[in-house]
Amino acid sequence: MRLPRLSSPDATQAPSSIAPQLKLFIKVQLVLLLACDISELICRTILHLKEPYDYPFLSTDQSFWDFMTFAIKSHHFHSLAFFTADPKFPFLYPAPSAVFYQMFFLFGPLSLLLFLTFILVSFTFAALLLHRAMLQRGVSSLQAAAFLGFTLLLSYPMWIDFKQGNIEIGVWLFVALGVWAFCANRGYSAAAC
């Protein structure tokens, strides 16, 4: 399966104009950001809700909350106490997520730093691959870089993953690998992901 090329600007457009697909994506991103901001403002000012309903107004009260909640349970991995160690905060993720988190806790005090580094490296690697793909489809390097920077600033999943120490980065990684495997005609690998 080959991905389509982005539309090239026609003769009436300036050579530096953005491809129509990128313009549409940017417009949709801005509308979604506006909807999110309005929703968060209503939650904070009218409904007086606190975290987690006050994003994207990033407070530091509960930074890395998901990751640190699992820290208590990590000491009881492979035992029944895993389920009762912190009854106030049950582990609500699928079982493979616990294994993914536990891999980072094997490194002791460096676990949080390694997890956050993993998130940043994953998104950076994905951005570099997307930049390369955009260049191959005729988008200028400057436009591709601007597009990726804009997308990064408005990437709610990346920011929530980072701020919460959220495990969805692992889910995203497997889905991204599955999409790549599908596009590379590796059906069994895509199905496994």
PDB file of C-alpha atoms in Angstrom:
ATOM      1  CA  MET A   1       0.000   0.000   0.000  1.00  0.00           C
ATOM      2  CA  ARG A   2       1.429   3.352  -1.004  1.00  0.00           C
ATOM      3  CA  LEU A   3       0.383   6.552   0.682  1.00  0.00           C
ATOM      4  CA  PRO A   4      -0.913   9.315  -1.620  1.00  0.00           C
ATOM      5  CA  ARG A   5       1.221  12.299  -2.466  1.00  0.00           C
ATOM      6  CA  LEU A   6       0.135  15.620  -1.047  1.00  0.00           C
ATOM      7  CA  SER A   7      -1.441  17.893  -3.633  1.00  0.00           C
ATOM      8  CA  SER A   8       1.059  20.111  -5.312  1.00  0.00           C
ATOM      9  CA  PRO A   9       0.251  23.788  -5.521  1.00  0.00           C
ATOM     10  CA  ASP A  10      -1.168  24.671  -8.913  1.00  0.00           C
ATOM     11  CA  ALA A  11       0.118  27.445 -11.139  1.00  0.00           C
ATOM     12  CA  THR A  12      -2.146  30.058  -9.520  1.00  0.00           C
ATOM     13  CA  GLN A  13      -0.687  29.480  -6.070  1.00  0.00           C
ATOM     14  CA  ALA A  14       2.563  30.918  -4.823  1.00  0.00           C
ATOM     15  CA  PRO A  15       5.373  28.354  -4.758  1.00  0.00           C
ATOM     16  CA  SER A  16       5.653  28.561  -0.972  1.00  0.00           C
ATOM     17  CA  SER A  17       1.949  27.927  -0.246  1.00  0.00           C
ATOM     18  CA  ILE A  18       0.960  25.045   1.968  1.00  0.00           C
ATOM     19  CA  ALA A  19      -0.615  21.916   0.475  1.00  0.00           C
ATOM     20  CA  PRO A  20      -4.432  21.852   0.872  1.00  0.00           C
ATOM     21  CA  GLN A  21      -4.294  18.766   3.092  1.00  0.00           C
ATOM     22  CA  LEU A  22      -1.961  20.531   5.531  1.00  0.00           C
ATOM     23  CA  LYS A  23      -4.179  23.624   5.559  1.00  0.00           C
ATOM     24  CA  LEU A  24      -7.196  21.461   6.368  1.00  0.00           C
ATOM     25  CA  PHE A  25      -5.300  19.659   9.124  1.00  0.00           C
ATOM     26  CA  ILE A  26      -4.197  22.953  10.697  1.00  0.00           C
ATOM     27  CA  LYS A  27      -7.760  24.302  10.588  1.00  0.00           C
ATOM     28  CA  VAL A  28      -9.131  21.144  12.224  1.00  0.00           C
ATOM     29  CA  GLN A  29      -6.379  21.324  14.895  1.00  0.00           C
ATOM     30  CA  LEU A  30      -7.290  24.923  15.688  1.00  0.00           C
ATOM     31  CA  VAL A  31     -11.017  24.120  15.935  1.00  0.00           C
ATOM     32  CA  LEU A  32     -10.286  21.174  18.257  1.00  0.00           C
ATOM     33  CA  LEU A  33      -7.984  23.344  20.377  1.00  0.00           C
ATOM     34  CA  LEU A  34     -10.668  26.021  20.645  1.00  0.00           C
ATOM     35  CA  ALA A  35     -13.289  23.404  21.627  1.00  0.00           C
ATOM     36  CA  CYS A  36     -10.906  21.994  24.249  1.00  0.00           C
ATOM     37  CA  ASP A  37     -10.108  25.436  25.659  1.00  0.00           C
ATOM     38  CA  ILE A  38     -13.801  26.357  25.898  1.00  0.00           C
ATOM     39  CA  SER A  39     -14.583  23.042  27.591  1.00  0.00           C
ATOM     40  CA  GLU A  40     -11.750  23.477  30.085  1.00  0.00           C
ATOM     41  CA  LEU A  41     -12.760  27.069  30.846  1.00  0.00           C
ATOM     42  CA  ILE A  42     -16.334  25.948  31.529  1.00  0.00           C
ATOM     43  CA  CYS A  43     -15.080  23.150  33.785  1.00  0.00           C
ATOM     44  CA  ARG A  44     -12.871  25.514  35.737  1.00  0.00           C
ATOM     45  CA  THR A  45     -14.923  28.718  35.930  1.00  0.00           C
ATOM     46  CA  ILE A  46     -18.573  27.606  35.815  1.00  0.00           C
ATOM     47  CA  LEU A  47     -18.534  24.035  37.143  1.00  0.00           C
ATOM     48  CA  HIS A  48     -15.568  24.671  39.488  1.00  0.00           C
ATOM     49  CA  LEU A  49     -14.043  21.275  38.740  1.00  0.00           C
ATOM     50  CA  LYS A  50     -10.434  20.591  39.643  1.00  0.00           C
ATOM     51  CA  GLU A  51      -7.915  18.159  38.176  1.00  0.00           C
ATOM     52  CA  PRO A  52      -8.074  16.422  35.779  1.00  0.00           C
ATOM     53  CA  TYR A  53     -10.766  18.697  34.346  1.00  0.00           C
ATOM     54  CA  ASP A  54      -8.652  21.838  34.303  1.00  0.00           C
ATOM     55  CA  TYR A  55      -6.311  20.915  31.446  1.00  0.00           C
ATOM     56  CA  PRO A  56      -4.673  22.383  29.427  1.00  0.00           C
ATOM     57  CA  PHE A  57      -4.070  24.738  32.333  1.00  0.00           C
ATOM     58  CA  LEU A  58      -1.206  22.615  33.500  1.00  0.00           C
ATOM     59  CA  SER A  59      -0.857  22.637  37.248  1.00  0.00           C
ATOM     60  CA  THR A  60       1.924  20.817  39.032  1.00  0.00           C
ATOM     61  CA  ASP A  61      -0.202  19.391  41.846  1.00  0.00           C
ATOM     62  CA  GLN A  62      -0.244  15.893  40.423  1.00  0.00           C
ATOM     63  CA  SER A  63       2.588  15.715  37.927  1.00  0.00           C
ATOM     64  CA  PHE A  64       3.386  12.191  36.724  1.00  0.00           C
ATOM     65  CA  TRP A  65       0.335  10.981  38.647  1.00  0.00           C
ATOM     66  CA  ASP A  66      -0.244   7.749  36.682  1.00  0.00           C
ATOM     67  CA  PHE A  67       3.392   6.745  36.836  1.00  0.00           C
ATOM     68  CA  MET A  68       3.769   7.506  40.543  1.00  0.00           C
ATOM     69  CA  THR A  69       0.538   5.657  41.403  1.00  0.00           C
ATOM     70  CA  PHE A  70       2.009   2.551  39.826  1.00  0.00           C
ATOM     71  CA  ALA A  71       5.211   3.009  41.877  1.00  0.00           C
ATOM     72  CA  ILE A  72       3.421   1.710  44.970  1.00  0.00           C
ATOM     73  CA  LYS A  73       2.165  -1.341  43.098  1.00  0.00           C
ATOM     74  CA  SER A  74       5.500  -2.073  41.404  1.00  0.00           C
ATOM     75  CA  HIS A  75       6.929  -3.383  44.685  1.00  0.00           C
ATOM     76  CA  HIS A  76       4.258  -6.084  44.664  1.00  0.00           C
ATOM     77  CA  PHE A  77       4.548  -7.118  41.026  1.00  0.00           C
ATOM     78  CA  HIS A  78       3.996 -10.890  40.569  1.00  0.00           C
ATOM     79  CA  SER A  79       2.034 -11.193  43.819  1.00  0.00           C
ATOM     80  CA  LEU A  80      -1.574 -10.923  44.933  1.00  0.00           C
ATOM     81  CA  ALA A  81      -0.636  -7.841  46.965  1.00  0.00           C
ATOM     82  CA  PHE A  82      -0.398  -6.002  43.615  1.00  0.00           C
ATOM     83  CA  PHE A  83      -4.194  -5.760  43.650  1.00  0.00           C
ATOM     84  CA  THR A  84      -4.544  -4.718  47.286  1.00  0.00           C
ATOM     85  CA  ALA A  85      -1.388  -2.627  47.850  1.00  0.00           C
ATOM     86  CA  ASP A  86      -3.181   0.655  47.245  1.00  0.00           C
ATOM     87  CA  PRO A  87      -6.962   0.036  47.300  1.00  0.00           C
ATOM     88  CA  LYS A  88      -7.687   3.741  46.925  1.00  0.00           C
ATOM     89  CA  PHE A  89      -6.122   3.709  43.437  1.00  0.00           C
ATOM     90  CA  PRO A  90      -6.724   0.411  41.632  1.00  0.00           C
ATOM     91  CA  PHE A  91      -4.714  -0.332  38.498  1.00  0.00           C
ATOM     92  CA  LEU A  92      -7.273   0.288  35.756  1.00  0.00           C
ATOM     93  CA  TYR A  93      -5.105  -0.456  32.735  1.00  0.00           C
ATOM     94  CA  PRO A  94      -4.967  -3.718  30.775  1.00  0.00           C
ATOM     95  CA  ALA A  95      -2.490  -6.290  32.137  1.00  0.00           C
ATOM     96  CA  PRO A  96       0.200  -5.748  29.434  1.00  0.00           C
ATOM     97  CA  SER A  97       0.378  -2.105  30.537  1.00  0.00           C
ATOM     98  CA  ALA A  98       1.543  -3.222  33.980  1.00  0.00           C
ATOM     99  CA  VAL A  99       4.383  -5.168  32.356  1.00  0.00           C
ATOM    100  CA  PHE A 100       5.322  -2.103  30.298  1.00  0.00           C
ATOM    101  CA  TYR A 101       5.404   0.133  33.382  1.00  0.00           C
ATOM    102  CA  GLN A 102       7.300  -2.480  35.376  1.00  0.00           C
ATOM    103  CA  MET A 103      10.118  -2.516  32.800  1.00  0.00           C
ATOM    104  CA  PHE A 104      10.898   1.082  33.762  1.00  0.00           C
ATOM    105  CA  PHE A 105      10.684   0.408  37.506  1.00  0.00           C
ATOM    106  CA  LEU A 106      13.485  -2.127  37.169  1.00  0.00           C
ATOM    107  CA  PHE A 107      15.846   0.878  37.041  1.00  0.00           C
ATOM    108  CA  GLY A 108      14.957   2.153  40.518  1.00  0.00           C
ATOM    109  CA  PRO A 109      15.381   5.891  41.046  1.00  0.00           C
ATOM    110  CA  LEU A 110      15.969   6.459  37.322  1.00  0.00           C
ATOM    111  CA  SER A 111      12.597   4.966  36.361  1.00  0.00           C
ATOM    112  CA  LEU A 112      10.710   8.258  35.949  1.00  0.00           C
ATOM    113  CA  LEU A 113      13.555   9.907  34.057  1.00  0.00           C
ATOM    114  CA  LEU A 114      13.818   6.917  31.709  1.00  0.00           C
ATOM    115  CA  PHE A 115      10.065   6.862  31.139  1.00  0.00           C
ATOM    116  CA  LEU A 116       9.910  10.566  30.304  1.00  0.00           C
ATOM    117  CA  THR A 117      12.945  10.193  28.040  1.00  0.00           C
ATOM    118  CA  PHE A 118      11.203   7.294  26.312  1.00  0.00           C
ATOM    119  CA  ILE A 119       8.163   9.502  25.651  1.00  0.00           C
ATOM    120  CA  LEU A 120      10.287  12.306  24.205  1.00  0.00           C
ATOM    121  CA  VAL A 121      12.422   9.975  22.080  1.00  0.00           C
ATOM    122  CA  SER A 122       9.313   8.212  20.734  1.00  0.00           C
ATOM    123  CA  PHE A 123       7.638  11.438  19.657  1.00  0.00           C
ATOM    124  CA  THR A 124      10.894  12.843  18.249  1.00  0.00           C
ATOM    125  CA  PHE A 125      11.509   9.689  16.209  1.00  0.00           C
ATOM    126  CA  ALA A 126       7.925   9.776  14.892  1.00  0.00           C
ATOM    127  CA  ALA A 127       8.326  13.464  14.003  1.00  0.00           C
ATOM    128  CA  LEU A 128      11.554  12.760  12.095  1.00  0.00           C
ATOM    129  CA  LEU A 129       9.878   9.946  10.153  1.00  0.00           C
ATOM    130  CA  LEU A 130       6.917  12.182   9.325  1.00  0.00           C
ATOM    131  CA  HIS A 131       9.272  14.993   8.280  1.00  0.00           C
ATOM    132  CA  ARG A 132      11.082  12.631   5.922  1.00  0.00           C
ATOM    133  CA  ALA A 133       7.790  11.344   4.474  1.00  0.00           C
ATOM    134  CA  MET A 134       6.578  14.898   3.908  1.00  0.00           C
ATOM    135  CA  LEU A 135       9.796  15.794   2.093  1.00  0.00           C
ATOM    136  CA  GLN A 136       9.377  12.741  -0.152  1.00  0.00           C
ATOM    137  CA  ARG A 137       5.866  13.923  -1.016  1.00  0.00           C
ATOM    138  CA  GLY A 138       6.974  17.358  -2.146  1.00  0.00           C
ATOM    139  CA  VAL A 139       6.543  19.499   0.967  1.00  0.00           C
ATOM    140  CA  SER A 140       9.385  21.938   1.555  1.00  0.00           C
ATOM    141  CA  SER A 141      11.643  21.332   4.536  1.00  0.00           C
ATOM    142  CA  LEU A 142      10.637  24.622   6.176  1.00  0.00           C
ATOM    143  CA  GLN A 143       6.902  23.893   5.792  1.00  0.00           C
ATOM    144  CA  ALA A 144       7.340  20.370   7.115  1.00  0.00           C
ATOM    145  CA  ALA A 145       9.288  21.635  10.139  1.00  0.00           C
ATOM    146  CA  ALA A 146       6.705  24.373  10.806  1.00  0.00           C
ATOM    147  CA  PHE A 147       3.883  21.855  10.497  1.00  0.00           C
ATOM    148  CA  LEU A 148       5.577  19.447  12.922  1.00  0.00           C
ATOM    149  CA  GLY A 149       6.303  22.233  15.411  1.00  0.00           C
ATOM    150  CA  PHE A 150       2.695  23.402  15.230  1.00  0.00           C
ATOM    151  CA  THR A 151       1.455  19.842  15.693  1.00  0.00           C
ATOM    152  CA  LEU A 152       3.740  19.309  18.685  1.00  0.00           C
ATOM    153  CA  LEU A 153       2.507  22.455  20.415  1.00  0.00           C
ATOM    154  CA  LEU A 154      -1.116  21.365  19.946  1.00  0.00           C
ATOM    155  CA  SER A 155      -0.575  17.682  20.666  1.00  0.00           C
ATOM    156  CA  TYR A 156      -2.798  17.027  23.642  1.00  0.00           C
ATOM    157  CA  PRO A 157      -1.893  13.294  23.724  1.00  0.00           C
ATOM    158  CA  MET A 158       1.826  14.049  23.938  1.00  0.00           C
ATOM    159  CA  TRP A 159       1.424  16.663  26.664  1.00  0.00           C
ATOM    160  CA  ILE A 160      -0.946  14.536  28.767  1.00  0.00           C
ATOM    161  CA  ASP A 161       1.312  11.505  28.348  1.00  0.00           C
ATOM    162  CA  PHE A 162       4.258  13.533  29.549  1.00  0.00           C
ATOM    163  CA  LYS A 163       2.543  15.411  32.395  1.00  0.00           C
ATOM    164  CA  GLN A 164       0.727  12.381  33.788  1.00  0.00           C
ATOM    165  CA  GLY A 165       3.453   9.829  33.079  1.00  0.00           C
ATOM    166  CA  ASN A 166       0.674   8.072  31.202  1.00  0.00           C
ATOM    167  CA  ILE A 167       0.988   4.545  29.824  1.00  0.00           C
ATOM    168  CA  GLU A 168      -0.835   5.372  26.584  1.00  0.00           C
ATOM    169  CA  ILE A 169       2.580   6.028  25.028  1.00  0.00           C
ATOM    170  CA  GLY A 170       2.996   2.245  24.964  1.00  0.00           C
ATOM    171  CA  VAL A 171      -0.396   1.801  23.300  1.00  0.00           C
ATOM    172  CA  TRP A 172       0.498   4.517  20.785  1.00  0.00           C
ATOM    173  CA  LEU A 173       3.813   2.804  20.040  1.00  0.00           C
ATOM    174  CA  PHE A 174       2.158  -0.530  19.247  1.00  0.00           C
ATOM    175  CA  VAL A 175      -0.537   1.117  17.128  1.00  0.00           C
ATOM    176  CA  ALA A 176       2.116   3.109  15.223  1.00  0.00           C
ATOM    177  CA  LEU A 177       4.138  -0.059  14.639  1.00  0.00           C
ATOM    178  CA  GLY A 178       0.963  -1.789  13.462  1.00  0.00           C
ATOM    179  CA  VAL A 179       0.204   0.977  10.957  1.00  0.00           C
ATOM    180  CA  TRP A 180       3.792   0.848   9.693  1.00  0.00           C
ATOM    181  CA  ALA A 181       3.627  -2.941   9.380  1.00  0.00           C
ATOM    182  CA  PHE A 182       0.333  -2.683   7.475  1.00  0.00           C
ATOM    183  CA  CYS A 183       1.767  -0.112   5.059  1.00  0.00           C
ATOM    184  CA  ALA A 184       4.828  -2.324   4.582  1.00  0.00           C
ATOM    185  CA  ASN A 185       2.599  -5.322   3.698  1.00  0.00           C
ATOM    186  CA  ARG A 186       3.524  -7.200   6.881  1.00  0.00           C
ATOM    187  CA  GLY A 187       0.066  -8.474   7.701  1.00  0.00           C
ATOM    188  CA  TYR A 188       0.919 -10.796  10.580  1.00  0.00           C
ATOM    189  CA  SER A 189       3.005  -8.136  12.346  1.00  0.00           C
ATOM    190  CA  ALA A 190       0.244  -5.560  11.817  1.00  0.00           C
ATOM    191  CA  ALA A 191      -2.346  -7.961  13.235  1.00  0.00           C
ATOM    192  CA  ALA A 192      -0.152  -8.717  16.263  1.00  0.00           C
ATOM    193  CA  CYS A 193       0.240  -5.005  17.023  1.00  0.00           C
TER     194      CYS A 193
END
